[in-house]
Tab-separated table of C-alpha atoms and ligand atoms in Angstrom:
chain	number	residue	atom	x	y	z
A	1	UNK	CA	-3.840	-26.532	-6.189
A	2	UNK	CA	-4.022	-23.054	-5.009
A	3	UNK	CA	-0.970	-20.864	-3.944
A	4	UNK	CA	-0.234	-18.316	-1.808
A	5	UNK	CA	2.117	-15.504	-2.695
A	6	UNK	CA	4.484	-14.308	-0.265
A	7	UNK	CA	6.899	-11.254	-1.136
A	8	UNK	CA	9.309	-9.514	1.150
A	9	UNK	CA	11.156	-6.470	0.141
A	10	UNK	CA	14.426	-4.875	0.910
A	11	UNK	CA	14.267	-0.993	-0.209
A	12	UNK	CA	17.521	0.852	-0.653
A	13	UNK	CA	17.225	4.341	-0.260
A	14	UNK	CA	20.401	6.779	-0.430
A	15	UNK	CA	20.124	9.230	2.162
A	16	UNK	CA	19.963	12.659	1.067
A	17	UNK	CA	23.266	13.902	2.811
A	18	UNK	CA	26.009	16.399	1.173
A	19	UNK	CA	28.853	14.030	2.244
A	20	UNK	CA	29.342	10.662	2.627
A	21	UNK	CA	28.583	8.564	5.784
A	22	UNK	CA	32.336	8.243	6.891
A	23	UNK	CA	33.869	10.608	4.901
A	24	UNK	CA	33.762	14.196	3.587
A	25	UNK	CA	33.686	13.534	0.007
A	26	UNK	CA	30.556	14.773	-2.143
A	27	UNK	CA	27.590	12.326	-2.722
A	28	UNK	CA	26.730	14.673	-5.822
A	29	UNK	CA	25.284	12.352	-8.517
A	30	UNK	CA	26.865	12.357	-12.140
A	31	UNK	CA	30.535	13.499	-11.606
A	32	UNK	CA	33.552	12.461	-13.785
A	33	UNK	CA	34.227	8.793	-12.391
A	34	UNK	CA	36.267	8.529	-9.753
A	35	UNK	CA	36.701	12.051	-8.796
A	36	UNK	CA	34.451	11.821	-5.638
A	37	UNK	CA	36.420	8.645	-3.661
A	38	UNK	CA	38.475	9.689	-1.097
A	39	UNK	CA	40.888	7.418	0.751
A	40	UNK	CA	38.440	6.826	3.585
A	41	UNK	CA	35.675	5.530	1.033
A	42	UNK	CA	38.551	3.476	-0.389
A	43	UNK	CA	39.235	1.973	2.741
A	44	UNK	CA	43.065	2.819	2.497
A	45	UNK	CA	45.498	2.101	5.556
A	46	UNK	CA	46.008	4.579	8.035
A	47	UNK	CA	42.511	6.309	7.511
A	48	UNK	CA	39.517	6.315	9.923
A	49	UNK	CA	35.886	6.632	9.241
A	50	UNK	CA	33.951	9.336	10.814
A	51	UNK	CA	30.036	9.011	11.101
A	52	UNK	CA	27.981	11.641	9.380
A	53	UNK	CA	25.707	12.968	12.220
A	54	UNK	CA	22.839	13.811	9.393
A	55	UNK	CA	22.660	10.158	8.269
A	56	UNK	CA	21.376	9.488	11.374
A	57	UNK	CA	19.255	12.102	12.047
A	58	UNK	CA	17.678	10.809	8.807
A	59	UNK	CA	17.466	7.542	10.043
A	60	UNK	CA	15.610	8.540	13.048
A	61	UNK	CA	12.959	10.465	11.081
A	62	UNK	CA	12.584	7.419	8.928
A	63	UNK	CA	11.812	4.998	12.399
A	64	UNK	CA	9.496	7.780	13.893
A	65	UNK	CA	7.151	7.852	10.575
A	66	UNK	CA	6.843	4.112	10.489
A	67	UNK	CA	6.290	3.963	14.482
A	68	UNK	CA	9.276	1.768	14.763
A	69	UNK	CA	11.172	1.104	18.149
A	70	UNK	CA	14.323	2.912	17.950
A	71	UNK	CA	17.486	1.261	19.388
A	72	UNK	CA	19.061	3.185	22.095
A	73	UNK	CA	22.669	1.613	21.094
A	74	UNK	CA	22.945	0.470	17.532
A	75	UNK	CA	26.101	-1.127	16.060
A	76	UNK	CA	28.348	-0.973	12.860
A	77	UNK	CA	29.459	-4.228	11.306
A	78	UNK	CA	31.830	-5.048	8.587
A	79	UNK	CA	30.257	-7.473	5.955
A	80	UNK	CA	33.058	-9.360	4.122
A	81	UNK	CA	33.166	-10.105	0.699
A	82	UNK	CA	35.068	-9.396	-2.890
A	83	UNK	CA	34.211	-7.634	-5.356
A	84	UNK	CA	35.894	-5.178	-7.608
A	85	UNK	CA	33.370	-2.195	-6.646
A	86	UNK	CA	34.182	-2.731	-2.799
A	87	UNK	CA	38.124	-1.967	-2.789
A	88	UNK	CA	37.937	-2.246	0.670
A	89	UNK	CA	36.801	-5.938	0.969
A	90	UNK	CA	34.365	-5.165	3.255
A	91	UNK	CA	30.942	-3.046	3.743
A	92	UNK	CA	30.220	-0.966	6.703
A	93	UNK	CA	26.579	-1.950	7.533
A	94	UNK	CA	24.488	-2.814	10.545
A	95	UNK	CA	24.113	-6.437	11.551
A	96	UNK	CA	22.692	-7.564	14.679
A	97	UNK	CA	21.732	-4.300	16.232
A	98	UNK	CA	20.104	-1.721	13.696
A	99	UNK	CA	19.573	1.696	14.364
A	100	UNK	CA	15.342	1.091	13.359
A	101	UNK	CA	13.788	-1.748	14.891
A	102	UNK	CA	10.185	-3.077	14.136
A	103	UNK	CA	7.763	-0.727	12.767
A	104	UNK	CA	4.810	-0.567	10.437
A	105	UNK	CA	3.499	1.026	7.564
A	106	UNK	CA	-0.207	1.244	6.047
A	107	UNK	CA	-0.847	0.773	2.610
A	108	UNK	CA	-3.867	1.244	0.161
A	109	UNK	CA	-4.679	-0.503	-2.777
A	110	UNK	CA	-6.646	0.520	-5.639
A	111	UNK	CA	-9.987	-0.883	-4.658
A	112	UNK	CA	-9.779	1.267	-1.059
A	113	UNK	CA	-8.826	-1.769	1.089
A	114	UNK	CA	-6.177	-0.931	3.527
A	115	UNK	CA	-3.652	-3.438	5.180
A	116	UNK	CA	-0.870	-2.843	7.548
A	117	UNK	CA	2.861	-4.165	6.408
A	118	UNK	CA	5.557	-4.718	8.962
A	119	UNK	CA	8.596	-3.490	8.635
A	120	UNK	CA	11.402	-5.877	10.006
A	121	UNK	CA	14.175	-3.172	10.389
A	122	UNK	CA	15.964	-0.462	8.741
A	123	UNK	CA	19.751	-0.030	8.957
A	124	UNK	CA	22.503	2.194	7.910
A	125	UNK	CA	25.184	0.891	5.322
A	126	UNK	CA	27.565	2.546	2.819
A	127	UNK	CA	26.753	2.073	-0.820
A	128	UNK	CA	29.427	-0.093	-3.056
A	129	UNK	CA	30.914	1.413	-6.018
A	130	UNK	CA	29.593	0.983	-9.512
A	131	UNK	CA	30.939	-1.732	-12.291
A	132	UNK	CA	30.331	0.099	-15.451
A	133	UNK	CA	30.195	-2.708	-18.649
A	134	UNK	CA	29.991	-1.622	-22.112
A	135	UNK	CA	32.055	1.390	-21.751
A	136	UNK	CA	35.539	-0.766	-22.535
A	137	UNK	CA	35.352	-3.333	-24.795
A	138	UNK	CA	35.882	-6.834	-23.161
A	139	UNK	CA	36.637	-4.809	-19.955
A	140	UNK	CA	34.758	-3.736	-17.224
A	141	UNK	CA	35.488	-0.270	-15.425
A	142	UNK	CA	35.016	0.591	-11.921
A	143	UNK	CA	33.611	4.127	-10.855
A	144	UNK	CA	34.130	4.370	-7.133
A	145	UNK	CA	32.267	7.801	-6.727
A	146	UNK	CA	29.130	6.054	-5.370
A	147	UNK	CA	31.303	4.029	-2.791
A	148	UNK	CA	30.762	5.390	0.796
A	149	UNK	CA	27.051	6.790	-0.113
A	150	UNK	CA	24.784	6.546	2.891
A	151	UNK	CA	22.143	3.944	2.380
A	152	UNK	CA	19.286	3.019	4.629
A	153	UNK	CA	17.984	-0.366	3.976
A	154	UNK	CA	14.381	-0.994	5.031
A	155	UNK	CA	13.568	-4.803	5.667
A	156	UNK	CA	9.898	-5.222	5.186
A	157	UNK	CA	8.431	-8.473	6.915
A	158	UNK	CA	7.153	-11.260	4.102
A	159	UNK	CA	3.595	-9.931	4.139
A	160	UNK	CA	3.150	-9.029	0.843
A	161	UNK	CA	0.691	-11.291	-1.019
A	162	UNK	CA	1.033	-10.151	-4.390
A	163	UNK	CA	2.783	-8.339	-6.927
A	164	UNK	CA	0.177	-5.405	-6.626
A	165	UNK	CA	0.907	-5.129	-2.618
A	166	UNK	CA	4.457	-5.148	-3.308
A	167	UNK	CA	4.372	-2.594	-5.398
A	168	UNK	CA	1.731	-0.304	-3.564
A	169	UNK	CA	4.134	-0.863	-0.193
A	170	UNK	CA	7.086	0.029	-2.351
A	171	UNK	CA	5.392	3.582	-3.945
A	172	UNK	CA	4.320	4.369	-0.428
A	173	UNK	CA	7.801	3.636	1.239
A	174	UNK	CA	9.028	5.881	-1.729
A	175	UNK	CA	6.645	9.036	-1.100
A	176	UNK	CA	7.194	8.815	2.793
A	177	UNK	CA	10.814	9.062	2.316
A	178	UNK	CA	10.483	12.186	0.146
A	179	UNK	CA	7.974	13.744	2.432
A	180	UNK	CA	11.042	13.418	4.954
A	181	UNK	CA	13.366	14.567	2.594
A	182	UNK	CA	15.677	11.828	3.633
A	183	UNK	CA	16.014	10.608	0.046
A	184	UNK	CA	15.343	12.283	-3.678
A	185	UNK	CA	13.427	9.154	-4.784
A	186	UNK	CA	15.212	9.373	-8.087
A	187	UNK	CA	14.982	5.662	-9.212
A	188	UNK	CA	17.111	6.316	-12.702
A	189	UNK	CA	19.891	7.680	-10.697
A	190	UNK	CA	19.742	4.503	-8.713
A	191	UNK	CA	18.813	6.749	-5.193
A	192	UNK	CA	15.818	3.997	-4.481
A	193	UNK	CA	16.388	0.669	-5.382
A	194	UNK	CA	14.729	-2.621	-4.492
A	195	UNK	CA	15.373	-6.397	-4.185
A	196	UNK	CA	12.195	-8.261	-4.166
A	197	UNK	CA	12.210	-11.722	-2.323
A	198	UNK	CA	9.207	-14.041	-3.752
A	199	UNK	CA	7.854	-17.906	-2.754
A	200	UNK	CA	4.810	-19.508	-2.728
A	201	UNK	CA	3.269	-21.920	-0.678
A	202	UNK	CA	-0.168	-23.895	-0.795
A	203	UNK	CA	-2.872	-21.892	0.175
A	204	UNK	CA	-3.183	-22.747	4.111
A	205	UNK	CA	0.383	-23.938	4.643
A	206	UNK	CA	1.898	-22.529	7.845
A	207	UNK	CA	5.664	-22.360	6.733
A	208	UNK	CA	7.104	-20.097	4.156
A	209	UNK	CA	8.157	-21.823	0.917
A	210	UNK	CA	11.924	-21.659	-0.164
A	211	UNK	CA	12.367	-17.994	-1.852
A	212	UNK	CA	14.301	-16.169	-4.642
A	213	UNK	CA	15.595	-12.951	-4.562
A	214	UNK	CA	15.222	-10.684	-7.398
A	215	UNK	CA	17.757	-8.045	-7.861
A	216	UNK	CA	17.964	-4.180	-8.439
A	217	UNK	CA	14.645	-3.540	-10.591
A	218	UNK	CA	14.830	-0.084	-11.306
A	219	UNK	CA	11.091	0.999	-11.636
A	220	UNK	CA	7.677	0.148	-10.311
A	221	UNK	CA	6.337	-1.313	-13.573
A	222	UNK	CA	9.304	-3.420	-13.690
A	223	UNK	CA	9.201	-4.984	-9.972
A	224	UNK	CA	5.451	-5.917	-10.800
A	225	UNK	CA	6.436	-7.536	-13.568
A	226	UNK	CA	9.243	-9.636	-12.419
A	227	UNK	CA	7.388	-10.451	-9.134
A	228	UNK	CA	4.750	-12.263	-11.587
A	229	UNK	CA	7.103	-13.711	-13.611
A	230	UNK	CA	8.741	-15.207	-11.099
A	231	UNK	CA	5.897	-16.430	-9.359
A	232	UNK	CA	4.517	-18.220	-12.382
A	233	UNK	CA	8.126	-19.885	-12.685
A	234	UNK	CA	8.024	-21.088	-9.250
A	235	UNK	CA	4.463	-22.621	-9.440
A	236	UNK	CA	5.161	-23.890	-12.908
A	237	UNK	CA	8.611	-25.871	-11.352
A	238	UNK	CA	6.763	-27.178	-8.068
A	239	UNK	CA	3.808	-28.232	-10.201
A	240	UNK	CA	6.126	-30.349	-12.615
A	241	UNK	CA	7.763	-31.868	-9.861
A	242	UNK	CA	10.694	-29.336	-8.995
A	243	UNK	CA	11.655	-27.643	-5.945
A	244	UNK	CA	12.816	-23.737	-5.989
A	245	UNK	CA	16.182	-23.452	-4.727
A	246	UNK	CA	17.171	-20.397	-2.353
A	247	UNK	CA	19.063	-18.020	-4.809
A	248	UNK	CA	19.575	-14.677	-6.481
A	249	UNK	CA	17.811	-13.633	-9.486
A	250	UNK	CA	18.349	-11.241	-12.238
A	251	UNK	CA	15.272	-9.683	-14.176
A	252	UNK	CA	15.646	-9.169	-17.574
A	253	UNK	CA	13.356	-6.689	-18.887
A	254	UNK	CA	13.628	-7.250	-22.318
A	255	UNK	CA	12.918	-11.147	-22.614
A	256	UNK	CA	10.386	-10.618	-18.978
A	257	UNK	CA	12.282	-13.438	-17.646
A	258	UNK	CA	14.389	-14.281	-14.582
A	259	UNK	CA	17.295	-16.012	-14.379
A	260	UNK	CA	19.650	-17.147	-11.829
A	261	UNK	CA	22.418	-15.265	-11.056
A	262	UNK	CA	24.285	-16.876	-7.993
A	263	UNK	CA	23.280	-19.253	-4.994
A	264	UNK	CA	22.168	-17.293	-1.974
A	265	UNK	CA	24.895	-16.532	0.448
A	266	UNK	CA	24.041	-16.865	4.010
A	267	UNK	CA	24.712	-14.310	6.645
A	268	UNK	CA	27.464	-16.793	8.088
A	269	UNK	CA	29.518	-16.574	4.543
A	270	UNK	CA	30.150	-12.682	5.175
A	271	UNK	CA	31.820	-13.374	8.553
A	272	UNK	CA	29.943	-10.163	10.287
A	273	UNK	CA	31.793	-8.484	13.045
A	274	UNK	CA	31.635	-5.424	14.856
A	275	UNK	CA	33.880	-2.580	13.051
A	276	UNK	CA	36.457	-1.776	15.370
A	277	UNK	CA	37.046	1.668	13.741
A	278	UNK	CA	33.385	3.196	14.653
A	279	UNK	CA	31.826	3.612	18.246
A	280	UNK	CA	28.345	2.510	18.744
A	281	UNK	CA	25.572	5.034	18.070
A	282	UNK	CA	23.922	5.877	21.017
A	283	UNK	CA	20.546	7.552	20.949
A	284	UNK	CA	19.467	10.218	23.406
A	285	UNK	CA	15.813	10.265	23.739
A	286	UNK	CA	16.348	14.597	23.699
A	287	UNK	CA	17.383	14.078	20.319
A	288	UNK	CA	14.672	11.820	19.357
A	289	UNK	CA	11.965	13.998	20.452
A	290	UNK	CA	13.828	17.178	18.553
A	291	UNK	CA	13.853	15.186	15.487
A	292	UNK	CA	10.135	14.009	16.278
A	293	UNK	CA	8.949	18.084	16.720
A	294	UNK	CA	10.708	18.797	13.358
A	295	UNK	CA	8.837	15.856	11.403
A	296	UNK	CA	6.870	17.336	8.235
A	297	UNK	CA	3.126	16.468	7.944
A	298	UNK	CA	3.261	13.080	7.309
A	299	UNK	CA	1.058	12.059	3.870
A	300	UNK	CA	-1.869	10.339	5.770
A	301	UNK	CA	-2.168	13.136	8.093
A	302	UNK	CA	-2.186	15.418	5.280
A	303	UNK	CA	-4.815	13.124	3.282
A	304	UNK	CA	-7.117	13.108	6.300
A	305	UNK	CA	-6.756	16.817	6.815
A	306	UNK	CA	-7.669	17.666	3.073
A	307	UNK	CA	-10.686	15.308	3.626
A	308	UNK	CA	-12.080	16.731	7.229
A	309	UNK	CA	-10.977	20.495	6.804
A	310	UNK	CA	-11.465	21.095	2.983
A	311	UNK	CA	-14.317	18.449	2.092
A	312	UNK	CA	-12.453	16.684	-0.537
A	313	UNK	CA	-13.198	13.016	-1.493
A	314	UNK	CA	-10.963	10.538	-0.413
A	315	UNK	CA	-9.714	9.632	-4.075
A	316	UNK	CA	-9.193	13.223	-4.598
A	317	UNK	CA	-6.992	13.958	-1.334
A	318	UNK	CA	-5.054	10.885	-1.924
A	319	UNK	CA	-4.119	11.837	-5.589
A	320	UNK	CA	-2.774	15.251	-4.125
A	321	UNK	CA	-1.028	13.851	-1.431
A	322	UNK	CA	0.917	11.133	-3.371
A	323	UNK	CA	3.719	13.565	-3.217
A	324	UNK	CA	4.945	16.184	-1.135
A	325	UNK	CA	5.527	18.513	-4.328
A	326	UNK	CA	1.832	18.110	-5.394
A	327	UNK	CA	0.408	18.896	-1.968
A	328	UNK	CA	2.296	21.814	-1.647
A	329	UNK	CA	1.184	23.033	-5.139
A	330	UNK	CA	-1.888	22.640	-4.113
A	331	UNK	CA	-2.192	24.665	-0.903
A	332	UNK	CA	0.104	27.432	-2.721
A	333	UNK	CA	-2.557	27.244	-5.356
A	334	UNK	CA	-5.460	27.255	-3.109
A	335	UNK	CA	-4.036	30.065	-1.089
A	336	UNK	CA	-3.427	32.265	-4.368
A	337	UNK	CA	-7.451	31.814	-4.770
A	338	UNK	CA	-8.296	33.330	-1.591
A	339	UNK	CA	-8.934	29.733	-0.132
A	340	UNK	CA	-12.378	29.810	-1.856
A	341	UNK	CA	-13.044	26.686	-3.259
A	342	UNK	CA	-10.809	23.820	-2.508
A	343	UNK	CA	-13.049	21.228	-4.576
A	344	UNK	CA	-12.499	23.585	-7.691
A	345	UNK	CA	-8.619	23.448	-7.242
A	346	UNK	CA	-8.317	20.197	-6.608
A	347	UNK	CA	-10.359	19.357	-9.673
A	348	UNK	CA	-8.336	21.709	-11.824
A	349	UNK	CA	-5.103	20.060	-10.712
A	350	UNK	CA	-6.122	16.660	-10.967
A	351	UNK	CA	-7.840	17.044	-14.375
A	352	UNK	CA	-6.565	19.865	-15.855
A	353	UNK	CA	-2.616	20.321	-14.713
A	354	UNK	CA	-1.656	16.577	-14.264
A	355	UNK	CA	-3.611	15.471	-17.684
A	356	UNK	CA	-1.531	18.041	-19.209
A	357	UNK	CA	1.634	17.565	-17.313
A	358	UNK	CA	0.938	13.623	-18.392
A	359	UNK	CA	0.914	14.085	-21.816
A	360	UNK	CA	3.889	16.493	-22.069
A	361	UNK	CA	6.201	13.725	-20.028
A	362	UNK	CA	6.837	16.149	-17.276
A	363	UNK	CA	6.825	15.951	-13.578
A	364	UNK	CA	5.107	18.491	-11.200
A	365	UNK	CA	8.393	20.082	-10.494
A	366	UNK	CA	8.524	21.207	-13.869
A	367	UNK	CA	5.265	22.368	-14.611
A	368	UNK	CA	4.981	25.359	-17.034
A	369	UNK	CA	2.364	26.860	-14.866
A	370	UNK	CA	3.183	27.745	-11.439
A	371	UNK	CA	1.058	27.128	-8.420
A	372	UNK	CA	0.477	31.237	-8.190
A	373	UNK	CA	-0.282	31.236	-11.837
A	374	UNK	CA	-2.872	28.365	-11.570
A	375	UNK	CA	-4.279	30.215	-8.184
A	376	UNK	CA	-4.722	33.761	-10.244
A	377	UNK	CA	-6.783	31.652	-13.013
A	378	UNK	CA	-9.213	30.127	-10.101
A	379	UNK	CA	-9.582	33.156	-8.395
A	380	UNK	CA	-11.165	34.843	-11.273
A	381	UNK	CA	-13.211	31.760	-11.921
A	382	UNK	CA	-14.386	32.135	-8.571
A	383	UNK	CA	-15.658	35.772	-8.466
A	384	UNK	CA	-17.300	35.145	-11.971
A	385	UNK	CA	-14.815	37.073	-13.947
A	386	UNK	CA	-14.454	34.293	-16.600
A	387	UNK	CA	-16.285	30.968	-16.916
A	388	UNK	CA	-14.733	27.457	-16.744
A	389	UNK	CA	-14.662	27.228	-20.526
A	390	UNK	CA	-12.840	30.618	-20.970
A	391	UNK	CA	-10.663	29.219	-17.846
A	392	UNK	CA	-9.420	26.337	-20.323
A	393	UNK	CA	-8.323	28.931	-22.891
A	394	UNK	CA	-6.706	30.687	-20.343
A	395	UNK	CA	-4.637	27.725	-18.829
A	396	UNK	CA	-3.525	26.756	-22.505
A	397	UNK	CA	-2.136	30.365	-22.644
A	398	UNK	CA	-0.421	29.938	-19.491
A	399	UNK	CA	1.189	26.888	-20.572
A	400	UNK	CA	2.588	27.825	-23.652
A	401	UNK	CA	3.730	31.089	-21.898
A	402	UNK	CA	1.307	33.258	-24.029
A	403	UNK	CA	0.765	35.530	-21.005
A	404	UNK	CA	2.040	36.077	-17.285
A	405	UNK	CA	-0.872	35.913	-15.425
A	406	UNK	CA	-4.564	35.349	-15.761
A	407	UNK	CA	-5.696	39.069	-15.616
A	408	UNK	CA	-3.396	40.579	-18.241
A	409	UNK	CA	-4.624	37.742	-20.791
A	410	UNK	CA	-8.537	38.488	-19.772
A	411	UNK	CA	-7.484	42.211	-20.509
A	412	UNK	CA	-5.550	41.742	-23.397
A	413	UNK	CA	-7.953	39.271	-25.294
A	414	UNK	CA	-11.111	40.681	-24.029
A	415	UNK	CA	-12.424	37.400	-22.152
A	416	UNK	CA	-14.187	39.003	-19.194
A	417	UNK	CA	-17.316	37.424	-18.785
A	418	UNK	CA	-20.833	39.196	-19.656
A	419	UNK	CA	-22.499	39.058	-16.198
A	420	UNK	CA	-24.807	42.373	-17.257
A	421	UNK	CA	-28.296	40.790	-17.420
A	422	UNK	CA	-29.653	43.270	-19.842
A	423	UNK	CA	-27.220	42.232	-22.343
A	424	UNK	CA	-27.512	38.375	-21.634
A	425	UNK	CA	-31.205	38.603	-21.904
A	426	UNK	CA	-31.175	40.546	-25.218
A	427	UNK	CA	-28.664	37.369	-26.389
A	428	UNK	CA	-31.674	35.410	-25.940
A	429	UNK	CA	-34.111	37.103	-27.067
A	430	UNK	CA	-32.287	37.152	-30.738
A	431	UNK	CA	-31.865	33.328	-30.065
A	432	UNK	CA	-35.646	32.657	-29.167
A	433	UNK	CA	-36.664	34.904	-32.206
A	434	UNK	CA	-34.445	32.717	-34.598
A	435	UNK	CA	-35.468	29.482	-33.528
A	436	UNK	CA	-39.236	29.294	-33.587
A	437	UNK	CA	-39.507	25.515	-34.028
A	438	UNK	CA	-37.395	24.828	-31.052
A	439	UNK	CA	-39.512	26.789	-29.013
A	440	UNK	CA	-42.871	25.177	-29.877
A	441	UNK	CA	-40.956	22.187	-28.954
A	442	UNK	CA	-39.361	23.105	-26.178
A	443	UNK	CA	-43.116	24.238	-24.675
A	444	UNK	CA	-44.832	21.288	-25.682
A	445	UNK	CA	-42.732	19.245	-23.304
A	446	UNK	CA	-39.202	18.595	-25.185
A	447	UNK	CA	-37.188	19.948	-22.454
A	448	UNK	CA	-34.386	18.305	-23.462
A	449	UNK	CA	-33.654	21.411	-25.850
A	450	UNK	CA	-32.980	23.736	-23.169
A	451	UNK	CA	-29.168	22.507	-23.951
A	452	UNK	CA	-29.485	23.585	-27.343
A	453	UNK	CA	-30.461	27.082	-26.424
A	454	UNK	CA	-27.420	27.693	-23.629
A	455	UNK	CA	-25.169	26.202	-26.545
A	456	UNK	CA	-26.609	28.684	-29.259
A	457	UNK	CA	-26.205	31.893	-26.396
A	458	UNK	CA	-22.852	30.703	-25.224
A	459	UNK	CA	-21.991	30.726	-29.011
A	460	UNK	CA	-23.435	34.176	-29.586
A	461	UNK	CA	-21.236	35.390	-26.689
A	462	UNK	CA	-18.173	33.914	-27.798
A	463	UNK	CA	-18.180	31.493	-24.386
A	464	UNK	CA	-18.275	34.572	-22.280
A	465	UNK	CA	-22.114	34.931	-21.090
A	466	UNK	CA	-22.485	33.711	-17.456
A	467	UNK	CA	-23.621	30.109	-17.914
A	468	UNK	CA	-25.537	29.975	-14.388
A	469	UNK	CA	-27.138	33.630	-15.219
A	470	UNK	CA	-28.044	32.233	-18.903
A	471	UNK	CA	-29.485	29.310	-17.702
A	472	UNK	CA	-31.974	31.159	-15.063
A	473	UNK	CA	-32.958	33.708	-17.868
A	474	UNK	CA	-33.563	31.441	-20.631
A	475	UNK	CA	-35.753	29.159	-18.686
A	476	UNK	CA	-37.929	31.914	-17.265
A	477	UNK	CA	-38.250	33.516	-21.004
A	478	UNK	CA	-38.861	30.148	-22.031
A	479	UNK	CA	-41.576	29.656	-19.480
A	480	UNK	CA	-43.283	32.448	-21.551
B	1	LIG	P1	18.587	-11.849	3.463
B	1	LIG	O1	19.418	-10.770	4.618
B	1	LIG	O2	19.458	-12.815	3.627
B	1	LIG	O3	18.321	-11.261	2.579
B	1	LIG	P2	16.268	-11.754	5.392
B	1	LIG	O4	16.128	-13.103	6.372
B	1	LIG	O5	16.847	-10.321	6.083
B	1	LIG	O6	17.432	-12.477	4.579
B	1	LIG	O7	15.221	-11.401	4.516
B	1	LIG	C1	15.230	-10.510	3.551
B	1	LIG	C2	13.807	-10.128	3.098
B	1	LIG	O8	13.024	-11.661	2.422
B	1	LIG	C3	12.674	-9.671	4.012
B	1	LIG	O9	12.537	-8.673	3.600
B	1	LIG	C4	12.181	-10.875	4.229
B	1	LIG	O10	10.838	-10.831	4.746
B	1	LIG	C5	11.932	-11.916	3.193
B	1	LIG	N1	11.546	-13.080	3.228
B	1	LIG	C6	12.023	-14.136	4.079
B	1	LIG	N2	11.761	-15.244	3.912
B	1	LIG	C7	10.794	-15.026	2.902
B	1	LIG	C8	10.171	-15.761	2.151
B	1	LIG	N3	9.964	-17.503	2.395
B	1	LIG	N4	9.199	-15.508	1.118
B	1	LIG	C9	9.303	-14.222	0.824
B	1	LIG	N5	9.830	-13.401	1.306
B	1	LIG	C10	10.715	-13.551	2.175
B	2	LIG	MG1	18.782	-9.680	1.098
C-alpha cells in the first residue's frame, strides 16, 4: 500500500514587544523567576487587561506579508483550562474571529521546486507561564514571567506532504518574522515554537486520516526527525490492523520516539467565549495602509533583486537572503567595496565568511569581521592591489584581529601585489632558465605544464605577482 503523508503546522511566534500583550510588565527573557508577572498577567481580581497596540501592528505586518485577508473586526476569547502555569484559569486568545485570515506562503525545496502552502489563519494570544521541573526535588516550580507575553499563532492548512516540506515551511516563516522584526526567532529561548500535526492516508484517498499532534519541538532538525518517526509509527500501526487515535504526543529526542501525552481536547472542551474585558479589535484601512508602506523588502523580493540587478545566481541570492542580517551584511560589504563586483562579494561571504563562521559555531551577528572590513578587503582585490590568495591571508588576519583593516595589513606586511611587468618578466625569465626540460616538453605540446610554471613564479614572488599578468606574459614567453 502506498501512503500519503499530510502535515499541518501551528507555529507560535513570541512578538518582540517590550511589554506584555495586556499589561505593562516587561517581556525580557531570563529575569529572576516571578519578577515580571504583574497583577494583570496573574488575573488577580479587580484588574483589567489593556491591549498592546504594538502587538496588533505586528500581527498586521505578518498578515500583509502573507497576502492574507485582514479581519476588519476580530475578537478576543477566553480559552478555559486548568494548569499550574495559567493562574487565571483561562488563556486570552482569539477563536472564531482571528485578526489574520487566509493567506499563503511559497516555499522552495532543495531541488529548486516551489510549493504554495496555505495559511489558515494567524491569531493573537497570550503565552502561559512555565513549569520548571528539575530544580526542586519531587516538586515542580512555576515561573510566571512568561505569562502574558504576546504570541502570534500561525496555523497552516494541512498542505505539507513530507517532513522536509514541513521544515522548509517552518524555516520560511522563521526568516519572515525576523525580516519583519516582529519576533527574534530565538528557538532556544522559546521565542519560536512549533506543533506538528501529522497523519497518513492511502494514496488517492480524499478524506484526511486521523492526526496526532507533536508538541513543542525546539529545533528544525528535531521537527524533521519527530515527524518522520511519527509517520513510521502510524503506517506500521495501520498496517498491523490498528487505528491512529487523535492525541497529543511528546517527542523524546534522546530515544527518537514519540509517546502519548494526552488525548486531544475538542474546542468545546475549552468553553470558548468572548472576553468581556476586552473590546473587539477594529482595523482602520488607513492604519493598514500605513503599515503596508512601512514593510521592509521581503525575502523573495530581495532575492529576485539580487538576481536581476546584481547578476547573482539564484542559489547565491537565496543563501544571502536567508536572513535579514546576512542580506544586510552583503549589501554593506558591497557598498564598502565600491559596489564593484557583487559576484565576488557573494562568493567571499558564502564560501569564506560563512565557512569560517560555521567552523567557529558563530552566527553572522557575531562575525569577528565586520561588513565594512570585508568590503575594504574586496576593494583591494578588485583594484588589483592584492590577489585573491593574499586576500585569504588578510582575511585570516582580520579574523584573528591581527589588523584593523586591509590597507594597514598590506602596508605592515608588504603584501602589495607586484604588477610591474618588468619585475614579473624577470621572475619568468629566471624560472624558464632554471627549468629547461619542462620548457622543452611544454613547447613540444605538453601544455598542461603551464600550471607548473605559474606555481614556480607565484612561489618566487611569495604569492604577490598578479596572476593574470603572470599568465599572459608567461604564455607569450613560452611561445618563444
Ligand atoms: P486544533 O486547533 O484543535 O489543534 P485545527 O483544526 O485548528 O485543530 O488544526 C490544527 C492544525 O492541524 C492545522 O495546522 C491543520 O492544518 C492541521 N490538521 C488538521 N487536520 C489534519 C490532518 N488530518 N492531518 C494533518 N494535519 C491536520
Ligand atoms: Mg492545536
